[in-house]
Short mmCIF file of C-alpha atoms in Angstrom, two decimals:
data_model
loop_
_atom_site.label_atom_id
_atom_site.label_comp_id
_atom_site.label_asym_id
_atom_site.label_seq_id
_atom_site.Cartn_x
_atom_site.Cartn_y
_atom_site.Cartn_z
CA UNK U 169 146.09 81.75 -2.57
CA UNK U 170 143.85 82.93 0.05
CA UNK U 171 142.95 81.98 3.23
CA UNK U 172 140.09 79.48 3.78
CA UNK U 173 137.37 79.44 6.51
CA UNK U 174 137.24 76.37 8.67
CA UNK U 175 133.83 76.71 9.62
CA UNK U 176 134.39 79.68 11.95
CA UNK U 177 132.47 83.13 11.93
CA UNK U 178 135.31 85.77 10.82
CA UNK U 179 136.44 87.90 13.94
CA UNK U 180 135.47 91.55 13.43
CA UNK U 181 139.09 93.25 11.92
CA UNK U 182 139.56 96.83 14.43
CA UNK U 183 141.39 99.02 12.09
CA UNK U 184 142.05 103.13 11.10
CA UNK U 185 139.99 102.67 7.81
CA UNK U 186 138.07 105.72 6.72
CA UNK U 187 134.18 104.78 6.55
CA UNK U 188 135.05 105.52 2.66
CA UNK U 189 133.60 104.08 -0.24
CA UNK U 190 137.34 102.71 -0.70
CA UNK U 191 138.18 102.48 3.11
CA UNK U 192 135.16 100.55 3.12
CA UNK U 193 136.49 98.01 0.43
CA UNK U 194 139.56 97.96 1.87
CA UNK U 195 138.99 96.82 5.25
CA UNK U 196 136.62 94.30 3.55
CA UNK U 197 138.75 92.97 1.42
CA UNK U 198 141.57 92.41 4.42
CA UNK U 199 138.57 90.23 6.19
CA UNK U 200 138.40 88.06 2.59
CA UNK U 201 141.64 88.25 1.99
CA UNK U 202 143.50 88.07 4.97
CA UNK U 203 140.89 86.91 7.38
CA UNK U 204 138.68 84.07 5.50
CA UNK U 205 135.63 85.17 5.56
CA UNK U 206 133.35 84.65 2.57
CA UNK U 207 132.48 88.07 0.21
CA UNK U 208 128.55 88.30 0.42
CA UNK U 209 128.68 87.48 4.48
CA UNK U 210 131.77 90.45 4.90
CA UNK U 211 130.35 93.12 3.14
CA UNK U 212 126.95 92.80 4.66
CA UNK U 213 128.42 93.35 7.64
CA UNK U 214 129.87 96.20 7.18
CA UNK U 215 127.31 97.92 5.48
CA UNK U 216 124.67 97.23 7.65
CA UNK U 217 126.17 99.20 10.06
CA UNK U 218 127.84 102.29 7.99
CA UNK U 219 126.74 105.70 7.00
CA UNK U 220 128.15 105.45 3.51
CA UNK U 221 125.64 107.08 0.60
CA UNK U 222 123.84 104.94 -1.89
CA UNK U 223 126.26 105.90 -4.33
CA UNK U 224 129.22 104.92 -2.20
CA UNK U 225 127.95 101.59 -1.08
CA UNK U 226 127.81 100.81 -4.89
CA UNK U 227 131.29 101.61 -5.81
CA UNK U 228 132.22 99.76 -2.25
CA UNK U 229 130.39 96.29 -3.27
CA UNK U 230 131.80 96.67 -7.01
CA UNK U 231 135.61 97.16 -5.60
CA UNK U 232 134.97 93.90 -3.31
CA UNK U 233 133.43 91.58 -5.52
CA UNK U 234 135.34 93.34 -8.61
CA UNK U 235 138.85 92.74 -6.71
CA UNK U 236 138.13 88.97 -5.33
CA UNK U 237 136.91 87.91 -8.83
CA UNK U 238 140.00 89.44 -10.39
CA UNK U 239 142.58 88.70 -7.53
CA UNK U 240 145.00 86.26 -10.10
CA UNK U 241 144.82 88.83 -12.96
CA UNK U 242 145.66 91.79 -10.72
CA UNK U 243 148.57 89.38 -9.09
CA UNK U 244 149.95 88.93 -12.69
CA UNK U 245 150.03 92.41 -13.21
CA UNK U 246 151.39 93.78 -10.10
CA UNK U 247 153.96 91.41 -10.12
CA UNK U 248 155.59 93.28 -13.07
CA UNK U 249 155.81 96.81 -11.15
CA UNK U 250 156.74 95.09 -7.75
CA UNK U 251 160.70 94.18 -7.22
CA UNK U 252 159.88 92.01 -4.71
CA UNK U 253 157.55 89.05 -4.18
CA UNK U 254 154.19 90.47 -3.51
CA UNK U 255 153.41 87.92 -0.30
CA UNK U 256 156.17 89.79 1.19
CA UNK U 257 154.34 93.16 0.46
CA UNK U 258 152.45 93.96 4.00
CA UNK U 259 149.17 93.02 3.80
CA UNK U 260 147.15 95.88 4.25
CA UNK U 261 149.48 97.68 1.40
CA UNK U 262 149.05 94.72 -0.68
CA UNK U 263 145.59 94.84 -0.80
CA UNK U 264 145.21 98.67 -1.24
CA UNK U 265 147.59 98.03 -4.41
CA UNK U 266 145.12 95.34 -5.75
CA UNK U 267 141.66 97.01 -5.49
CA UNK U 268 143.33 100.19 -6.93
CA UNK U 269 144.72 98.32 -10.33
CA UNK U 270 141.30 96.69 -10.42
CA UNK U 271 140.27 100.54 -11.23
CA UNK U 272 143.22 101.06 -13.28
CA UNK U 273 142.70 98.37 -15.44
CA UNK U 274 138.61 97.58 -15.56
CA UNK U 275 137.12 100.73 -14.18
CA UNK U 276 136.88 102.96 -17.15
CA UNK U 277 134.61 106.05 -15.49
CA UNK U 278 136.86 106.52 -12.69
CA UNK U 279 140.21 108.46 -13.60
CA UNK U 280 143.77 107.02 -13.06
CA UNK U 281 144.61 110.41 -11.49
CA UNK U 282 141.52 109.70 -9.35
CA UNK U 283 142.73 105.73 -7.97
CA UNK U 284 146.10 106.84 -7.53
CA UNK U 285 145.44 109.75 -5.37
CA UNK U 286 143.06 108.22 -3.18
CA UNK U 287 145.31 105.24 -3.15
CA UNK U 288 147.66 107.24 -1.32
CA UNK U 289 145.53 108.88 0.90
CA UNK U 290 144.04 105.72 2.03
CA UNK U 291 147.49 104.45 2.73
CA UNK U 292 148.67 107.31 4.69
CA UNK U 293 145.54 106.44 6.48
CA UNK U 294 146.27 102.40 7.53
CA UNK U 295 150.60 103.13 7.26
CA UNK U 296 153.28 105.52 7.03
CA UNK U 297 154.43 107.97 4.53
CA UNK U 298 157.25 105.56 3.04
CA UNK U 299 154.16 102.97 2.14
CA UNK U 300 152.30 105.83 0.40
CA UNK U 301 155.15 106.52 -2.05
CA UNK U 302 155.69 103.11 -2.89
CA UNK U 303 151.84 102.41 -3.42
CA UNK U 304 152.13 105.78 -5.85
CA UNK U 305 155.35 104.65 -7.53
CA UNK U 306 153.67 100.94 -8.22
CA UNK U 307 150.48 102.27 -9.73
CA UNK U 308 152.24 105.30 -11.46
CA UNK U 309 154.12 102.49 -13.16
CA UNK U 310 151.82 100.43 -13.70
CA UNK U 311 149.72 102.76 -15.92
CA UNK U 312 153.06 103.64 -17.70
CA UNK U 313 154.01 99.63 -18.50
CA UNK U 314 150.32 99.68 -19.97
CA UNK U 315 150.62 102.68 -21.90
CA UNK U 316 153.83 100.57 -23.04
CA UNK U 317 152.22 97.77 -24.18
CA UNK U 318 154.40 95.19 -22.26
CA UNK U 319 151.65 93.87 -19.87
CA UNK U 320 150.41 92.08 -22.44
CA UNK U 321 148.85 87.59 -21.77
CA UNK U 322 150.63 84.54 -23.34
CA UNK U 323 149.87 83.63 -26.66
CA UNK U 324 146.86 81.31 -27.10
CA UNK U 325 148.43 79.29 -29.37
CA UNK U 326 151.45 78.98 -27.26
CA UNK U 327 149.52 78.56 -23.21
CA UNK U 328 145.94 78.83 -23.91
CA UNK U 329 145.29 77.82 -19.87
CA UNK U 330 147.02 80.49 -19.21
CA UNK U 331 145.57 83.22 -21.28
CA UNK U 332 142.26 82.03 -20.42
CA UNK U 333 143.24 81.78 -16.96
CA UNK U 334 143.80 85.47 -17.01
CA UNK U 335 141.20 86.71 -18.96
CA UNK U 336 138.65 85.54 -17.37
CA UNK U 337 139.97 85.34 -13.67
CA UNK U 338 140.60 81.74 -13.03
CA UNK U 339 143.04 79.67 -11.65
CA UNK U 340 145.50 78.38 -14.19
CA UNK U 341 144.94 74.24 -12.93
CA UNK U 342 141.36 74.71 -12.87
CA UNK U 343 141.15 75.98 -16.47
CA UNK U 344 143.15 73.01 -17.69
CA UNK U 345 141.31 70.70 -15.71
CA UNK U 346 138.16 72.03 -17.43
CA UNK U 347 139.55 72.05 -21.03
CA UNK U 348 139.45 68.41 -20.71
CA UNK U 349 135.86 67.73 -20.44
CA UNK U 350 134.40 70.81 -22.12
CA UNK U 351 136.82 71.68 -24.99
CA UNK U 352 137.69 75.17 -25.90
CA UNK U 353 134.27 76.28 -26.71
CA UNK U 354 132.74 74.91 -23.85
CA UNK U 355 135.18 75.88 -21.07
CA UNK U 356 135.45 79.56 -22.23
CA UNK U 357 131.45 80.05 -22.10
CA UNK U 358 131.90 78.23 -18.52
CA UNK U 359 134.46 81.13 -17.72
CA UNK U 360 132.50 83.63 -18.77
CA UNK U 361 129.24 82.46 -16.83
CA UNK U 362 130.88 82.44 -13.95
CA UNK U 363 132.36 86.20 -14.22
CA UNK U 364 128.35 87.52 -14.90
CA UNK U 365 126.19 89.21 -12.68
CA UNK U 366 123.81 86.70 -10.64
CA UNK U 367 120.73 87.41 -10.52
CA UNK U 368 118.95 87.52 -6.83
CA UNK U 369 116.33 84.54 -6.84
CA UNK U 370 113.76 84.52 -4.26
CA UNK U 371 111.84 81.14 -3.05
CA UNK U 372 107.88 81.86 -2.59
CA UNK U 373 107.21 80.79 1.29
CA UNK U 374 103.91 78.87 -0.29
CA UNK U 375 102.80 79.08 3.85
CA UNK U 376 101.81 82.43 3.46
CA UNK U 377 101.71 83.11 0.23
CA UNK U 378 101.45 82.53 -3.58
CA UNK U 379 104.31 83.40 -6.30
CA UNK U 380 101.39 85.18 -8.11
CA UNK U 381 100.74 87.54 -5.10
CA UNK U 382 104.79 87.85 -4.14
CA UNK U 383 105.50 88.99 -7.86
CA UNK U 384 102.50 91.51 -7.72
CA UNK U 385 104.17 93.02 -4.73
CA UNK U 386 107.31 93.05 -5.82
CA UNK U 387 106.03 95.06 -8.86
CA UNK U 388 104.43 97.39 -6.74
CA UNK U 389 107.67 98.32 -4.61
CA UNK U 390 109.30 98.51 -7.92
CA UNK U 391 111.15 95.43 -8.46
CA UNK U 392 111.38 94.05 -11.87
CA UNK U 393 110.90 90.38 -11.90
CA UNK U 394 109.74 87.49 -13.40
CA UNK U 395 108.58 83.50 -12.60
CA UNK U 396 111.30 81.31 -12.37
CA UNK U 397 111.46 78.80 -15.43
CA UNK U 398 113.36 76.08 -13.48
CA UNK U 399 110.61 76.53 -10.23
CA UNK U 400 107.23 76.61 -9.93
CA UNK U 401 108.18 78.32 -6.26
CA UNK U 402 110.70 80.56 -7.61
CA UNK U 403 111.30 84.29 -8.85
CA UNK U 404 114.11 85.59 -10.33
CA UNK U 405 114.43 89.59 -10.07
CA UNK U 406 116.35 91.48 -12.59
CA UNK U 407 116.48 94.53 -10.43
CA UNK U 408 115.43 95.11 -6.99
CA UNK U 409 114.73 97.89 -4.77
CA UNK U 410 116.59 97.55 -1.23
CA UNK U 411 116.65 94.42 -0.23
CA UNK U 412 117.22 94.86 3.78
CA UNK U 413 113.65 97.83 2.98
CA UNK U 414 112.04 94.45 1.42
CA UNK U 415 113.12 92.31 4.21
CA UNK U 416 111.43 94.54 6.66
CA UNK U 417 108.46 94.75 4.21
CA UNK U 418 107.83 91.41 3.88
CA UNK U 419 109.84 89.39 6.35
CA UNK U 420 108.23 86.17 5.87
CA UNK U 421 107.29 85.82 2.39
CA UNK U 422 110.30 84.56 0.59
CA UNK U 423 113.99 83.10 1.14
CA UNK U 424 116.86 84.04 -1.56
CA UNK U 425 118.07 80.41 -2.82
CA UNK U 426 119.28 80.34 -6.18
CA UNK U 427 116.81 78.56 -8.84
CA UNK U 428 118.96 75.40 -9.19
CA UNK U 429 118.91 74.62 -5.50
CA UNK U 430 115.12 75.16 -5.52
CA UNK U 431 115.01 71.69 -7.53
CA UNK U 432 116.09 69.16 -4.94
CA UNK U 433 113.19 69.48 -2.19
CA UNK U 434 110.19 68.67 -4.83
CA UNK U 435 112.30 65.39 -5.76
CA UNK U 436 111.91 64.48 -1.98
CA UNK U 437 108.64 63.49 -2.51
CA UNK U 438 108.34 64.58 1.67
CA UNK U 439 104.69 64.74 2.40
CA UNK U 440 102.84 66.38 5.19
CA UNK U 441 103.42 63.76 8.44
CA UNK U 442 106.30 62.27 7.06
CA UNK U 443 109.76 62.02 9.21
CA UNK U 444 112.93 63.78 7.30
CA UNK U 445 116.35 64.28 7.74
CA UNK U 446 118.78 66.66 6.32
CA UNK U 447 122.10 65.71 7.02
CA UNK U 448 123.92 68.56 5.89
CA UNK U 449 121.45 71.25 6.44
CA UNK U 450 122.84 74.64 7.08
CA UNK U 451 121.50 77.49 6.32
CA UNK U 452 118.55 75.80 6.08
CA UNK U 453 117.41 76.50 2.23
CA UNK U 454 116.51 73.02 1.37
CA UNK U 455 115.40 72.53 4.70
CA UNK U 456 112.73 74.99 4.83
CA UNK U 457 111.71 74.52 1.33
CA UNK U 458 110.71 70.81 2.72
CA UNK U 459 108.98 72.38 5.48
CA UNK U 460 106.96 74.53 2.94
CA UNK U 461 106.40 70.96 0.81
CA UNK U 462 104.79 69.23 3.99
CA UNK U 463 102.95 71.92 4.56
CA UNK U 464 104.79 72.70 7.98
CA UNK U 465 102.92 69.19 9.03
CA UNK U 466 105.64 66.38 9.90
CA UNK U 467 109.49 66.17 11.49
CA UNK U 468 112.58 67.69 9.67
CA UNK U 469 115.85 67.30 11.64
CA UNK U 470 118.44 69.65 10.45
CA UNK U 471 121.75 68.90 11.12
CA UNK U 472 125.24 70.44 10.61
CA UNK U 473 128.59 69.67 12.22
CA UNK U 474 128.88 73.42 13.31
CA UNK U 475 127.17 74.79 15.62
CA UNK U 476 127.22 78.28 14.67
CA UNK U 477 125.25 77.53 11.54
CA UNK U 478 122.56 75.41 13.43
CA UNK U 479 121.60 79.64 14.63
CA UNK U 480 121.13 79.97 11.16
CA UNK U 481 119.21 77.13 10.27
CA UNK U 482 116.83 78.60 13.43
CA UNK U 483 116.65 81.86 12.62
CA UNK U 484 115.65 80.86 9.11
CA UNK U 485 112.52 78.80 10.44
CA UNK U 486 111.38 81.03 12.67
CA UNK U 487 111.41 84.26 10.10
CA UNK U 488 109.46 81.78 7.62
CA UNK U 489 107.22 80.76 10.21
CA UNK U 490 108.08 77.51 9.96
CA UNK U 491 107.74 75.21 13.21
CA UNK U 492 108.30 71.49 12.32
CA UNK U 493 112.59 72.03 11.33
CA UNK U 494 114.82 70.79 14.70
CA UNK U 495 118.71 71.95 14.37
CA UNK U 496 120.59 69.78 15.68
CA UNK U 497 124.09 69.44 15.86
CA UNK U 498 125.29 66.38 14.42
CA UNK U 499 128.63 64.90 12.49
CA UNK U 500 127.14 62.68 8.99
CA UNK U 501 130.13 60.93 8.86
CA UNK U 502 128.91 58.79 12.09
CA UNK U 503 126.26 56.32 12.36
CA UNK U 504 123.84 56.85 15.32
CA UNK U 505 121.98 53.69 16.14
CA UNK U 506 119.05 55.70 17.10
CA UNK U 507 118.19 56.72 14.08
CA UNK U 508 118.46 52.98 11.95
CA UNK U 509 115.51 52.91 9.72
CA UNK U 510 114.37 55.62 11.43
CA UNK U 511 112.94 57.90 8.40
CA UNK U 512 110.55 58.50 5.60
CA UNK U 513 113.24 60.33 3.62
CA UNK U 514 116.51 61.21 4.04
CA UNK U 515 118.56 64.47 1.76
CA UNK U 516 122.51 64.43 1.46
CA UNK U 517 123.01 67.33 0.03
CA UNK U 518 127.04 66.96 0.44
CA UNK U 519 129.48 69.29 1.56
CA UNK U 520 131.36 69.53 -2.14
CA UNK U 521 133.77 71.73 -4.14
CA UNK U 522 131.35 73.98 -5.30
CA UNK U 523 132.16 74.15 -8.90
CA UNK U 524 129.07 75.09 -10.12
CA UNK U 525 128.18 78.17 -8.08
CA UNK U 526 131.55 80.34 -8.41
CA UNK U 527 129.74 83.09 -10.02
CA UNK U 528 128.03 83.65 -6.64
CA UNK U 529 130.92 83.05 -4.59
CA UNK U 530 133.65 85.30 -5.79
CA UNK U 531 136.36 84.13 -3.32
CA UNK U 532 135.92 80.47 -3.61
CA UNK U 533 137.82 79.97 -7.18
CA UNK U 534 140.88 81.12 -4.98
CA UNK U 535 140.70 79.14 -2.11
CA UNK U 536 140.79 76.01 -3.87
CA UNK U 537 143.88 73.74 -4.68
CA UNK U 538 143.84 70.87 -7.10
CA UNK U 539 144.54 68.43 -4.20
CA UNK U 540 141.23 69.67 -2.53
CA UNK U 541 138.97 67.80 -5.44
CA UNK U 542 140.39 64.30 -3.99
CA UNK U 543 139.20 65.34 -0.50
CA UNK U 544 135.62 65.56 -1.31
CA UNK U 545 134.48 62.22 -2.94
CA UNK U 546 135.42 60.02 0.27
CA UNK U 547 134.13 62.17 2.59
CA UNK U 548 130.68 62.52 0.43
CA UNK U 549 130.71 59.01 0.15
CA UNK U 550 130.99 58.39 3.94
CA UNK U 551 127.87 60.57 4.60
CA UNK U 552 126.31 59.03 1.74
CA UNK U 553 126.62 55.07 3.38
CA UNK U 554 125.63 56.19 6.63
CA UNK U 555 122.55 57.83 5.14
CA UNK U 556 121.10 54.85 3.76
CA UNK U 557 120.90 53.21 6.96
CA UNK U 558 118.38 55.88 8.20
CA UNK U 559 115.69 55.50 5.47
CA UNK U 560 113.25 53.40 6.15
CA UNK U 561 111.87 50.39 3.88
CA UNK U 562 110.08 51.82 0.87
CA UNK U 563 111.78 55.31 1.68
CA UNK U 564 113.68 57.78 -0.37
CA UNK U 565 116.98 59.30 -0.63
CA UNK U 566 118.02 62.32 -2.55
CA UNK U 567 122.04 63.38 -3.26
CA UNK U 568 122.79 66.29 -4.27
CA UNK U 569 125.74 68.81 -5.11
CA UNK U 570 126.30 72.23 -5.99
CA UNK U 571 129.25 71.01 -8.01
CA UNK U 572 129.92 70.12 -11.97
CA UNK U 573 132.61 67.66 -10.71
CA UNK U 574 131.57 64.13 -11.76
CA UNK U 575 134.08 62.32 -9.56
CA UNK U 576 131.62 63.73 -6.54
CA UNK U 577 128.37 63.26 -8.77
CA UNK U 578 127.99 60.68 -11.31
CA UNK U 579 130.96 58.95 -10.75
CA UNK U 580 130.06 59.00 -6.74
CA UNK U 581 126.72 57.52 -6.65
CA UNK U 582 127.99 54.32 -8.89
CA UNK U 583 130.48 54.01 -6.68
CA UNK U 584 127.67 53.59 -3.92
CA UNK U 585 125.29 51.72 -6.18
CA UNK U 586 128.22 48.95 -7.06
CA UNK U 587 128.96 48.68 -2.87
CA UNK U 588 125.08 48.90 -1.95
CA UNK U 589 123.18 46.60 -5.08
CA UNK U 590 119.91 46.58 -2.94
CA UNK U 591 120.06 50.46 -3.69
CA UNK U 592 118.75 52.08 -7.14
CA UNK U 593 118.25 55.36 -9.03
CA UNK U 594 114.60 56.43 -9.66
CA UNK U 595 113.72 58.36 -13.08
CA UNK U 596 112.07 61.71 -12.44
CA UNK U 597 110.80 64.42 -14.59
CA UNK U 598 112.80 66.97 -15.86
CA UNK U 599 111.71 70.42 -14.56
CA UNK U 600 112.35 72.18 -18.45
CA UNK U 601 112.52 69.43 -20.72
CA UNK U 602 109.80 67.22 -19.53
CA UNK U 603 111.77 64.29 -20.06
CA UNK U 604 112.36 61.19 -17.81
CA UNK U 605 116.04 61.24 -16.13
CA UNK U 606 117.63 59.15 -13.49
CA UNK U 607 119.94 61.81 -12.74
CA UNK U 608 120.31 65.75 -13.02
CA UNK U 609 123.53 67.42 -13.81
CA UNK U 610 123.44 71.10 -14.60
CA UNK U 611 125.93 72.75 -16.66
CA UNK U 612 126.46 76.24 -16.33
CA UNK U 613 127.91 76.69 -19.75
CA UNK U 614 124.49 74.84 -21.52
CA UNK U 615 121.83 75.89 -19.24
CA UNK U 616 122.87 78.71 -17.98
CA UNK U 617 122.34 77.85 -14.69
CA UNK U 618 124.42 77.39 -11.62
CA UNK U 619 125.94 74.25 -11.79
CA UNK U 620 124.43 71.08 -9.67
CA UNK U 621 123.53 67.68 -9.80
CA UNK U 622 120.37 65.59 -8.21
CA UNK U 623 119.46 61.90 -7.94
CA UNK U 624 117.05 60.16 -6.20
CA UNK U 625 117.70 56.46 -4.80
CA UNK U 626 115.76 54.02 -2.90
CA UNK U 627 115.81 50.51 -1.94
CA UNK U 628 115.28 48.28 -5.11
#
């Protein structure tokens, strides 16, 4: 089980790493690992500021995100060639031994003889010569037990959570829970969705420019992209050139928000003028999208209970060019008077499990427990009563989740609807189908979309 981040930025880890392609994943993988910090956010920051080759940052960010996603399965196997539990393996060792199985056993162009040597030099590199031997003598037999045939997965017939479980990188309790709901069928496809490649999704900044023109210019620096089918603000890109070169290129033309989060500000219905809260703003994707909506004409406060992320929120604005967002540090849970009636509209888009999006977040199927799930519905539903006390008569509230979860969704808002009857769903428009819905849950595994759910309330 890994370690989980409690809101805090991850301290920089000082270490002997080489600046390696694998030294690189290494030490990156001890800040995940080890150290809490999320994937995407580590890696960044290392290779913003290495000298690593093209080619080496590539085989760097496929050994981080390739080892995280894979962490059980490589567990289950290196618990067969290790004679002693692996959490008492030294850390730093540990981790070496995981990232080089992950190219045993899934990277086909590199050569055993290859991992296994510069497995041991990396070692020799963070330990001592007794640690290199044992790292050779674990992968040596590792390849051997393969070779063998006895590292083979439970039967189907016989534990089919757990052969799914470690064929597709998954938590045993979490494939069980899903088998429930979603069948056999239905859970597998889930699996698999959440192993592929994510796209990068960019949100047009409609202040300064049009998705025709952004497209046009992504074409020209070579991108290959197309319009969003989900947005009418968003572009998904199927490759793209440097993204840190397009940054610099066009630093206030877009924000990378994946297509299914892109859905929540339109349902706002915020208009230019209007006063809005966010209470659970951070970074600031929603946020500025409902800046772009009002036409950068109106109030947004933007709050989050950490004030680390409120920089985030800021820096977001001003690189958009957006002027009318205040961060403001703030807890949801508790009611301030000040703000009674106070606004036009009001979003609670609620801190959640984040069931939906773990193809984007490789670490988060791992931090996880069973007994988490019960934490989140009480604590949504807390925000969610003291939100309704800010929107003023004939205003409009929007809940939201990047979850697939329906004890924090469907299940949550009828709990608030049975405690608040003056309270009611309104229908919208679905953005593909064109149908009428009261509420919007997204199923990776039928619309092959990250997962999330939407509904809009107001007073009856």
């Amino acid at each position: 089980m890994l370690k989980k981040q409690a809101g805090k930025k991850p301290q920089e880890r000082k270490t002997n790493y080489p600046d390696t392609a694998r030294g690189a994943a290494a030490l990156v993988l001890r800040m995940v690992l080890d150290d809490g910090a999320y994937t995407n956010i580590a890696l960044n920051q290392y290779l913003r500021g290495s000298r690593l080759s093209d080619l080496d940052r590539r085989l760097a960010t496929e050994l981080v995100y390739g080892t995280v996603k894979a962490l059980g399965t490589l567990d289950w196997y290196l618990a067969q060639c290790v004679t002693r539990p692996l959490d008492k393996v030294a850390p730093e060792i540990l981790c070496i031994l995981r990232m080089s199985a992950y190219q045993l056993l899934y990277m086909e162009r590199i050569p055993a003889s290859a991992a296994c040597n510069e497995a041991v030099k990396l070692t020799r590199s963070v330990s001592h010569e007794g640690s290199a031997k044992f790292v050779n003598g674990v992968l040596r037999g590792l390849l051997r037990k393969q070779a063998a045939g006895e590292l083979s997965f439970p039967e189907e017939a016989e534990d089919d959570a757990g052969y799914l479980s470690l064929k597709y990188y998954h938590p045993r309790w979490l494939v069980k829970r899903w088998l429930g709901p979603w069948g056999r069928e239905g859970t597998e496809r889930l699996l698999a969705f959440d192993n592929s490649a994510a796209p990068v999704c960019l949100r047009v900044n409609t202040l300064v420019t049009t998705r025709e023109q952004l497209l046009q210019a992504l074409a020209e620096a070579g991108a290959q992209v197309r319009p969003s089918e989900w947005s009418a603000d968003g572009i998904v890109c199927e490759k793209l050139p440097s993204l840190h070169a397009l940054m610099a290129a066009l630093p206030k033309h877009f924000y990378i928000q994946d297509e299914s989060s892109m859905l929540v500000a339109p349902l706002l219905a915020a208009a230019p003028g209007m006063r809005v809260l966010d209470l659970c703003s951070a970074p600031g994707g929603k946020t500025t999208h409902i800046a772009q909506l009002m036409q950068n004409k109106g109030e947004i406060i933007a709050c989050d209970v950490h004030e680390h992320k409120l920089e985030l929120i800021a820096e977001n604005a001003k690189r958009l060019d957006i002027t009318c967002i205040e961060p403001l540090l703030n807890d949801a849970t508790v009611e301030r008077s000040e703000w009674l009636g106070a606004f036009d509209r009001v979003l609670v888009d609620a801190p959640c499990s984040g069931m939906g999006v773990l193809r984007r977040r490789a670490e988060a199927r791992w931090r996880k427990q069973r007994k988490d799930l019960k934490l989140f519905p009480p604590l949504q539903l807390a925000i969610l009563e003291q939100a309704a006390k800010y929107v003023k008569d004939g205003g409009r509230m929007v809940y939201s989740t990047c979850t697939i979860e329906q004890s924090e969704n469907h299940y949550l808002v009828e709990e608030f609807l049975a405690n608040h009857p003056e309270w009611q769903r309104v229908p919208f428009v679905h953005t593909r189908t064109g149908e009428e819905v009261t509420e919007l849950q997204l199923l990776p595994q039928v619309d092959e979309i990250d997962g999330f759910y939407i509904c809009v309330l107001e007073r009856k």
